[in-house]
Coordinates of N, CA and C and ligand atoms in Angstrom, one line a residue:
M562 N -235.6 1.5 -57.1 CA -234.6 0.7 -57.4 C -233.7 0.9 -58.4
T563 N -234.4 0.9 -59.3 CA -233.6 1.4 -60.8 C -232.8 2.6 -60.9
T564 N -233.6 3.6 -60.2 CA -233.3 4.9 -60.3 C -231.9 4.9 -59.5
E565 N -231.8 4.2 -58.3 CA -230.8 4.1 -57.4 C -229.5 3.5 -58.0
L566 N -229.7 2.6 -58.8 CA -228.4 2.1 -59.7 C -227.8 3.3 -60.6
N567 N -228.7 4.1 -61.1 CA -228.3 5.1 -62.3 C -227.5 6.3 -61.5
V568 N -227.5 6.6 -60.2 CA -227.0 7.5 -59.5 C -225.4 7.6 -59.7
T569 N -224.9 8.4 -59.9 CA -223.3 8.7 -59.9 C -222.9 9.8 -59.0
Y570 N -221.6 9.5 -58.5 CA -221.2 10.5 -57.6 C -220.1 11.1 -58.0
C571 N -219.9 12.4 -57.6 CA -218.6 13.4 -58.1 C -217.2 12.6 -57.9
E572 N -216.4 12.6 -58.7 CA -215.4 12.0 -58.5 C -214.2 12.7 -57.4
N573 N -214.5 14.1 -57.1 CA -213.8 14.6 -56.6 C -214.3 14.5 -54.7
H574 N -215.8 14.2 -55.0 CA -216.7 14.6 -54.0 C -217.4 13.3 -53.7
P575 N -216.9 12.1 -53.3 CA -217.8 10.9 -53.3 C -218.9 10.9 -52.7
H576 N -219.5 12.0 -51.9 CA -220.5 11.7 -51.1 C -221.7 12.8 -51.9
V577 N -221.1 13.6 -52.8 CA -222.3 14.4 -53.6 C -222.4 13.7 -55.1
E578 N -224.2 13.8 -54.9 CA -224.4 12.9 -56.3 C -223.9 14.0 -57.5
S579 N -223.8 13.4 -58.4 CA -223.2 14.3 -59.6 C -224.4 14.4 -60.5
T580 N -224.4 15.5 -61.0 CA -225.5 16.0 -61.9 C -225.0 16.3 -63.0
L581 N -223.8 16.5 -63.5 CA -223.0 16.8 -64.7 C -222.2 15.8 -65.0
R582 N -221.8 15.9 -66.4 CA -220.5 15.3 -66.7 C -219.6 16.2 -67.6
C583 N -218.2 15.7 -67.2 CA -217.3 16.9 -68.0 C -217.6 16.4 -69.3
N584 N -217.5 17.3 -70.4 CA -217.8 17.0 -71.6 C -216.5 16.7 -72.7
R585 N -215.4 16.5 -71.9 CA -214.1 16.3 -72.6 C -213.7 14.8 -72.1
C586 N -213.7 14.6 -70.6 CA -213.4 13.0 -70.4 C -214.4 12.4 -69.9
D587 N -215.7 13.2 -69.7 CA -216.9 12.3 -69.1 C -217.0 11.9 -68.0
K588 N -216.0 12.3 -67.2 CA -215.9 12.2 -65.7 C -217.1 12.9 -65.1
P589 N -217.9 12.1 -64.2 CA -218.9 12.6 -63.4 C -218.5 13.8 -62.5
I590 N -219.0 14.9 -62.4 CA -218.9 16.0 -61.8 C -219.7 16.6 -60.9
C591 N -219.9 17.3 -59.9 CA -220.7 18.0 -59.1 C -220.9 19.6 -59.7
V592 N -221.9 20.1 -59.1 CA -221.9 21.4 -59.4 C -220.8 22.2 -59.1
K593 N -220.4 22.1 -57.9 CA -219.2 22.5 -57.3 C -217.9 22.6 -58.2
C594 N -217.6 21.2 -58.6 CA -216.3 20.8 -59.5 C -216.4 21.5 -61.1
A595 N -217.8 21.8 -61.3 CA -217.9 22.1 -62.8 C -217.5 23.3 -63.2
V596 N -217.0 23.5 -64.2 CA -216.5 25.0 -65.0 C -217.1 24.8 -66.1
L597 N -218.1 26.1 -66.2 CA -219.0 26.5 -67.5 C -217.9 27.0 -68.7
T598 N -217.5 26.1 -69.6 CA -216.5 27.0 -70.4 C -217.5 27.3 -72.0
E599 N -216.7 27.8 -72.8 CA -217.7 28.3 -74.0 C -218.4 27.2 -74.7
T600 N -217.6 25.8 -74.6 CA -218.4 24.4 -75.2 C -219.0 23.6 -74.4
G601 N -219.1 24.3 -72.9 CA -220.2 23.3 -72.0 C -219.2 23.1 -70.8
Y602 N -220.1 22.2 -69.8 CA -219.4 21.9 -68.4 C -218.0 21.2 -68.6
R603 N -217.4 21.4 -68.0 CA -215.9 20.7 -67.8 C -215.3 20.6 -66.7
C604 N -214.7 19.6 -66.2 CA -213.9 19.5 -65.1 C -212.6 20.5 -64.8
K605 N -212.4 20.4 -63.6 CA -211.2 21.7 -63.3 C -209.9 21.2 -64.1
E606 N -209.8 19.7 -64.1 CA -208.1 19.2 -64.3 C -208.5 19.5 -65.9
C607 N -209.7 19.2 -66.7 CA -209.3 19.3 -68.2 C -209.4 20.9 -68.6
V608 N -209.8 21.8 -67.9 CA -210.0 23.3 -68.0 C -208.3 23.7 -67.7
R609 N -207.8 23.1 -66.8 CA -206.2 23.3 -66.3 C -205.3 22.9 -67.8
S610 N -205.4 21.7 -68.1 CA -204.6 21.2 -69.0 C -204.9 21.7 -70.4
Q611 N -205.9 22.4 -70.5 CA -206.3 23.2 -71.7 C -205.6 24.7 -71.7
Q612 N -205.5 25.0 -70.6 CA -205.0 26.3 -70.6 C -203.5 26.5 -70.7
K613 N -203.1 25.3 -70.4 CA -201.4 25.0 -70.5 C -201.2 24.8 -72.1
T614 N -201.8 24.2 -72.9 CA -201.7 24.2 -74.4 C -202.2 25.5 -75.0
F615 N -202.9 26.3 -74.3 CA -203.0 27.7 -74.9 C -201.7 28.7 -74.7
D616 N -201.1 28.2 -74.0 CA -199.9 29.3 -73.4 C -198.6 28.9 -74.4
T617 N -198.9 29.2 -75.7 CA -198.0 28.8 -76.7 C -196.8 29.9 -76.9
A618 N -196.8 31.0 -76.1 CA -195.9 32.1 -76.5 C -194.5 31.6 -76.1
T619 N -193.6 32.2 -76.8 CA -192.1 31.9 -76.8 C -191.4 33.0 -76.0
W620 N -190.2 33.2 -75.8 CA -189.5 34.2 -75.0 C -189.4 35.4 -76.1
I621 N -189.3 35.1 -77.4 CA -189.3 35.9 -78.4 C -190.6 36.9 -78.6
D622 N -191.7 36.1 -78.3 CA -192.9 36.9 -78.4 C -193.0 37.8 -77.2
Y623 N -192.6 37.5 -76.3 CA -192.4 38.4 -74.8 C -191.7 39.7 -75.4
L624 N -190.4 39.3 -76.0 CA -189.5 40.4 -76.2 C -190.3 41.3 -77.5
L625 N -190.6 40.9 -78.4 CA -191.4 41.5 -79.5 C -192.6 42.3 -79.0
A626 N -193.5 41.8 -78.3 CA -195.0 42.3 -77.7 C -194.5 43.6 -77.0
V627 N -193.3 43.2 -75.9 CA -193.3 44.3 -75.0 C -192.5 45.2 -75.6
A628 N -191.5 45.0 -76.6 CA -190.8 46.3 -77.2 C -191.7 47.1 -78.1
I629 N -192.9 46.6 -78.8 CA -193.7 47.0 -79.8 C -194.5 48.0 -78.8
A630 N -195.2 47.4 -78.0 CA -196.2 48.2 -77.1 C -195.2 49.3 -76.3
L631 N -194.2 49.3 -75.8 CA -193.6 50.1 -75.1 C -193.0 51.5 -76.4
I632 N -192.5 51.3 -77.3 CA -192.3 52.1 -78.4 C -193.3 53.0 -79.1
L633 N -194.4 51.7 -79.2 CA -195.5 52.7 -80.1 C -196.1 53.5 -79.1
T634 N -196.5 53.1 -77.7 CA -197.3 53.8 -76.9 C -196.5 54.8 -76.5
Y635 N -195.0 54.9 -76.6 CA -194.4 56.0 -76.3 C -194.5 57.4 -77.4
I636 N -194.3 56.7 -78.6 CA -194.5 57.8 -79.7 C -195.9 58.3 -79.5
G637 N -197.0 57.4 -79.3 CA -198.1 58.1 -79.2 C -198.7 59.1 -78.2
S638 N -198.0 59.0 -76.8 CA -197.9 59.7 -75.8 C -197.3 61.1 -76.2
L639 N -196.2 60.9 -77.0 CA -195.5 62.2 -77.4 C -196.6 63.4 -78.0
I640 N -197.4 62.5 -79.0 CA -198.5 63.4 -79.9 C -199.4 63.9 -78.8
V641 N -199.9 63.1 -77.9 CA -201.0 63.4 -76.9 C -200.7 64.7 -76.1
F642 N -199.5 65.0 -76.1 CA -199.2 66.6 -75.2 C -199.5 67.4 -76.4
R643 N -199.8 67.3 -77.7 CA -200.0 68.1 -78.6 C -201.5 68.3 -79.0
I644 N -202.3 67.3 -78.9 CA -203.4 67.3 -79.2 C -204.4 67.1 -78.3
G645 N -204.3 67.2 -77.0 CA -205.3 67.6 -75.6 C -206.5 66.7 -75.8
F646 N -207.6 67.4 -76.0 CA -209.0 66.7 -75.9 C -209.1 65.5 -76.9
F647 N -208.3 65.6 -78.1 CA -208.6 64.8 -79.2 C -208.1 63.3 -78.8
T648 N -207.4 63.4 -77.7 CA -206.9 62.1 -77.2 C -208.0 61.2 -77.0
I649 N -209.3 61.5 -76.6 CA -210.2 60.7 -76.1 C -210.6 59.9 -77.5
F650 N -210.6 60.3 -78.6 CA -211.1 59.6 -80.1 C -209.9 59.1 -80.6
L651 N -208.8 59.4 -80.2 CA -207.3 58.9 -81.0 C -206.9 58.1 -80.1
A652 N -207.0 57.9 -78.9 CA -206.2 56.7 -77.9 C -206.9 55.4 -78.2
P653 N -208.3 55.1 -78.4 CA -208.4 54.0 -78.8 C -208.3 53.3 -80.4
I654 N -208.1 54.5 -81.2 CA -207.6 54.0 -82.4 C -206.2 53.6 -82.4
A655 N -205.2 54.1 -81.4 CA -203.7 54.2 -81.2 C -204.0 52.5 -80.6
G656 N -204.6 52.4 -79.7 CA -204.8 50.9 -79.0 C -204.9 49.8 -80.0
I657 N -205.7 50.1 -81.3 CA -206.1 49.0 -81.8 C -204.9 48.8 -83.0
I658 N -204.2 50.0 -83.3 CA -203.1 50.1 -84.0 C -202.0 49.2 -83.4
I659 N -201.7 49.3 -82.4 CA -200.8 49.0 -81.6 C -201.0 47.3 -81.2
A660 N -202.2 47.1 -80.9 CA -202.6 45.4 -80.7 C -202.3 44.7 -82.0
E661 N -202.7 45.4 -83.1 CA -202.7 44.7 -84.3 C -201.2 44.4 -84.7
A662 N -200.2 45.4 -84.6 CA -199.3 45.3 -84.8 C -198.2 44.0 -83.9
I663 N -198.9 44.2 -82.4 CA -198.2 42.9 -81.9 C -198.8 41.5 -82.2
R664 N -200.0 41.8 -82.6 CA -200.8 40.2 -83.0 C -199.7 39.7 -84.1
R665 N -199.5 40.6 -85.0 CA -198.9 40.5 -86.3 C -197.6 39.8 -85.9
A666 N -196.9 40.4 -85.2 CA -195.5 40.0 -84.7 C -195.5 38.7 -83.9
I667 N -196.5 38.3 -83.1 CA -196.4 37.1 -82.3 C -197.5 36.1 -83.2
R668 N -197.8 36.7 -84.4 CA -198.6 35.5 -85.0 C -199.7 35.1 -84.2
R669 N -200.0 33.8 -84.1 CA -201.3 33.0 -83.4 C -200.6 32.3 -82.3
R670 N -199.7 32.8 -81.6 CA -199.2 32.5 -80.5 C -200.1 33.2 -79.4
R671 N -200.4 32.5 -78.2 CA -201.2 33.6 -77.2 C -200.7 32.8 -76.1
S672 N -200.8 33.7 -75.0 CA -200.5 33.3 -73.3 C -201.1 34.7 -72.9
K673 N -202.0 34.1 -71.7 CA -202.5 35.2 -70.6 C -201.3 36.1 -70.2
R674 N -200.3 35.5 -69.9 CA -199.2 36.2 -69.2 C -198.6 37.0 -70.2
L675 N -198.4 36.7 -71.3 CA -197.9 37.5 -72.3 C -198.7 38.9 -72.5
F676 N -200.2 38.8 -72.7 CA -201.0 39.8 -72.8 C -200.9 40.7 -71.4
Q677 N -200.6 40.2 -70.4 CA -200.4 40.9 -69.1 C -199.2 41.7 -69.1
A678 N -198.4 41.1 -69.7 CA -196.9 41.8 -69.7 C -197.1 42.7 -70.6
T679 N -197.8 42.7 -71.9 CA -197.8 43.7 -73.0 C -198.6 44.9 -72.1
A680 N -199.8 44.6 -71.6 CA -200.4 45.8 -70.9 C -199.6 46.6 -70.2
V681 N -198.7 45.8 -69.2 CA -197.7 46.5 -68.4 C -196.7 47.4 -69.2
A682 N -196.4 47.0 -70.4 CA -195.6 47.8 -71.1 C -196.2 48.9 -71.6
T683 N -197.4 48.3 -72.2 CA -198.3 49.9 -72.6 C -198.5 50.8 -71.7
A684 N -198.4 50.5 -70.7 CA -198.7 51.5 -69.5 C -197.4 52.2 -69.2
I685 N -196.5 51.7 -69.3 CA -195.1 52.2 -68.9 C -194.8 53.2 -70.4
G686 N -194.9 52.6 -71.2 CA -194.8 53.5 -72.6 C -195.8 54.7 -72.4
G687 N -196.9 54.6 -72.0 CA -197.7 56.1 -72.2 C -197.3 56.8 -70.9
L688 N -196.7 56.3 -69.9 CA -196.4 57.3 -68.8 C -195.1 57.6 -68.8
L689 N -194.3 57.0 -69.7 CA -192.8 57.4 -70.0 C -192.6 59.0 -70.1
P690 N -193.3 59.6 -71.1 CA -193.1 61.1 -71.2 C -193.4 61.9 -70.0
M691 N -194.4 61.4 -69.2 CA -194.8 62.2 -68.1 C -193.6 62.0 -66.8
L692 N -193.2 61.2 -66.7 CA -192.0 60.4 -65.8 C -190.7 61.5 -66.2
S693 N -190.5 61.6 -67.3 CA -189.3 62.3 -67.7 C -189.7 63.7 -67.4
V694 N -191.0 64.0 -67.7 CA -191.2 65.7 -67.5 C -190.9 65.6 -66.2
L695 N -191.3 65.0 -65.4 CA -191.6 64.8 -63.7 C -190.2 65.0 -63.2
A696 N -189.1 64.2 -63.9 CA -187.8 64.1 -63.3 C -186.9 65.3 -63.8
L697 N -187.5 66.0 -65.0 CA -186.8 67.1 -65.3 C -187.0 68.4 -64.5
T698 N -188.3 68.6 -63.9 CA -188.7 69.4 -63.2 C -188.5 69.2 -61.7
G699 N -188.0 68.1 -61.3 CA -187.7 67.9 -60.0 C -189.0 67.6 -59.2
L700 N -189.9 67.1 -59.8 CA -190.8 66.6 -59.1 C -192.1 67.7 -58.3
S701 N -191.7 68.7 -59.1 CA -192.7 69.8 -58.2 C -193.9 69.7 -58.8
I702 N -195.1 69.1 -58.7 CA -196.0 69.0 -59.4 C -197.1 70.1 -58.7
G703 N -197.5 71.0 -59.4 CA -198.5 72.1 -59.1 C -199.8 71.5 -59.8
L704 N -200.7 72.4 -59.3 CA -202.2 72.2 -60.1 C -202.0 72.2 -61.6
G705 N -201.3 73.3 -62.1 CA -201.1 73.7 -63.6 C -200.6 72.3 -64.1
S706 N -199.3 71.7 -63.5 CA -198.9 70.3 -64.4 C -199.9 69.3 -64.5
L707 N -200.6 69.2 -63.1 CA -201.7 68.2 -62.9 C -202.7 68.1 -64.1
F708 N -203.0 69.6 -64.3 CA -203.8 69.7 -65.9 C -203.1 69.3 -66.9
F709 N -201.9 69.4 -67.0 CA -201.0 69.3 -68.2 C -200.9 67.7 -68.3
F710 N -201.1 66.9 -67.2 CA -200.9 65.6 -67.4 C -202.4 64.8 -67.6
I711 N -203.3 65.4 -67.4 CA -204.5 64.7 -67.6 C -204.8 64.0 -68.6
W712 N -204.4 64.6 -70.0 CA -204.6 63.6 -71.2 C -203.5 62.7 -71.4
P713 N -202.2 62.8 -71.3 CA -201.3 61.6 -71.2 C -201.9 60.4 -70.1
L714 N -202.7 60.9 -69.2 CA -202.9 59.9 -68.5 C -204.2 59.1 -68.8
I715 N -205.3 59.9 -69.6 CA -206.4 59.5 -70.0 C -205.7 58.4 -71.2
Y716 N -205.0 59.1 -71.9 CA -204.3 58.2 -73.0 C -203.8 57.0 -72.6
T717 N -203.1 56.9 -71.7 CA -202.4 55.7 -71.2 C -203.7 54.8 -70.7
V718 N -204.4 54.9 -70.2 CA -205.7 54.1 -69.5 C -206.3 53.6 -70.6
L719 N -206.7 54.5 -71.8 CA -207.5 54.0 -72.9 C -206.7 53.2 -73.8
V720 N -205.6 53.2 -73.9 CA -204.5 52.6 -74.9 C -204.5 51.3 -74.1
T721 N -203.9 51.2 -72.8 CA -203.6 49.9 -72.2 C -204.7 49.2 -72.0
S722 N -206.0 49.5 -72.1 CA -207.2 48.6 -71.8 C -207.6 48.1 -73.4
T723 N -207.4 49.0 -74.3 CA -207.7 48.6 -75.6 C -206.6 47.5 -76.1
V724 N -205.6 47.8 -75.7 CA -204.3 46.6 -76.1 C -204.8 45.3 -75.5
Y725 N -205.0 45.6 -74.1 CA -205.4 44.3 -73.3 C -206.4 43.6 -73.9
Y726 N -207.6 44.2 -74.2 CA -208.7 43.5 -74.3 C -208.6 43.0 -75.8
R727 N -208.0 43.6 -76.8 CA -208.0 43.4 -78.1 C -207.2 42.1 -78.1
L728 N -206.2 42.0 -77.7 CA -205.4 40.5 -77.7 C -206.0 39.5 -77.0
A729 N -206.4 39.9 -75.8 CA -206.6 38.7 -74.7 C -208.1 38.4 -75.2
G730 N -209.1 39.1 -75.8 CA -210.4 38.8 -76.3 C -210.7 38.1 -77.6
I731 N -209.4 37.8 -78.1 CA -209.5 36.9 -79.5 C -210.3 35.5 -79.0
S732 N -211.0 35.2 -79.7 CA -212.1 34.2 -79.3 C -211.0 32.6 -79.1
L733 N -210.9 32.2 -78.1 CA -210.5 30.8 -78.1 C -210.9 29.9 -78.8
Ligands
ZN1281 ZN1 -212.8 16.3 -67.5
ZN1282 ZN1 -217.3 17.6 -56.9

């Protein structure tokens, strides 16, 4: 009898017994509705409203981040044409430098969309020299030019992933 009284039901699913509570608003939630965050279980509404407050980037941040990513990655990719194999070691370092430069420019503001836009700008910056070479040679890609492009391609992938994960990976 007493146990019956203590049974709570999920607010979103009135027929499902709740085994958890959101640790922010204390709402009873079922396993389906619970989202495991770094600080414990939360309801979807709380997670959503929190994500909104984390999206603090302004349009200036977008402008700065995209410009820095584009310019620095482009400069780096020009160097890659000269250093070849050493790209493997230098690309992650370049990624860290670019990510730090962007982080300083946008201060502590953050947003997932901003980081995604930055990653796209990084990829474009890395591919730009290749695209201009392709445009100059009239898109005649032979086996030789594929070999020529292998390092810029590796560079672009390494730098883009390094920049994105360094920016987005900062603990919330
Ligand atoms: Zn909640
Ligand atoms: Zn539920």
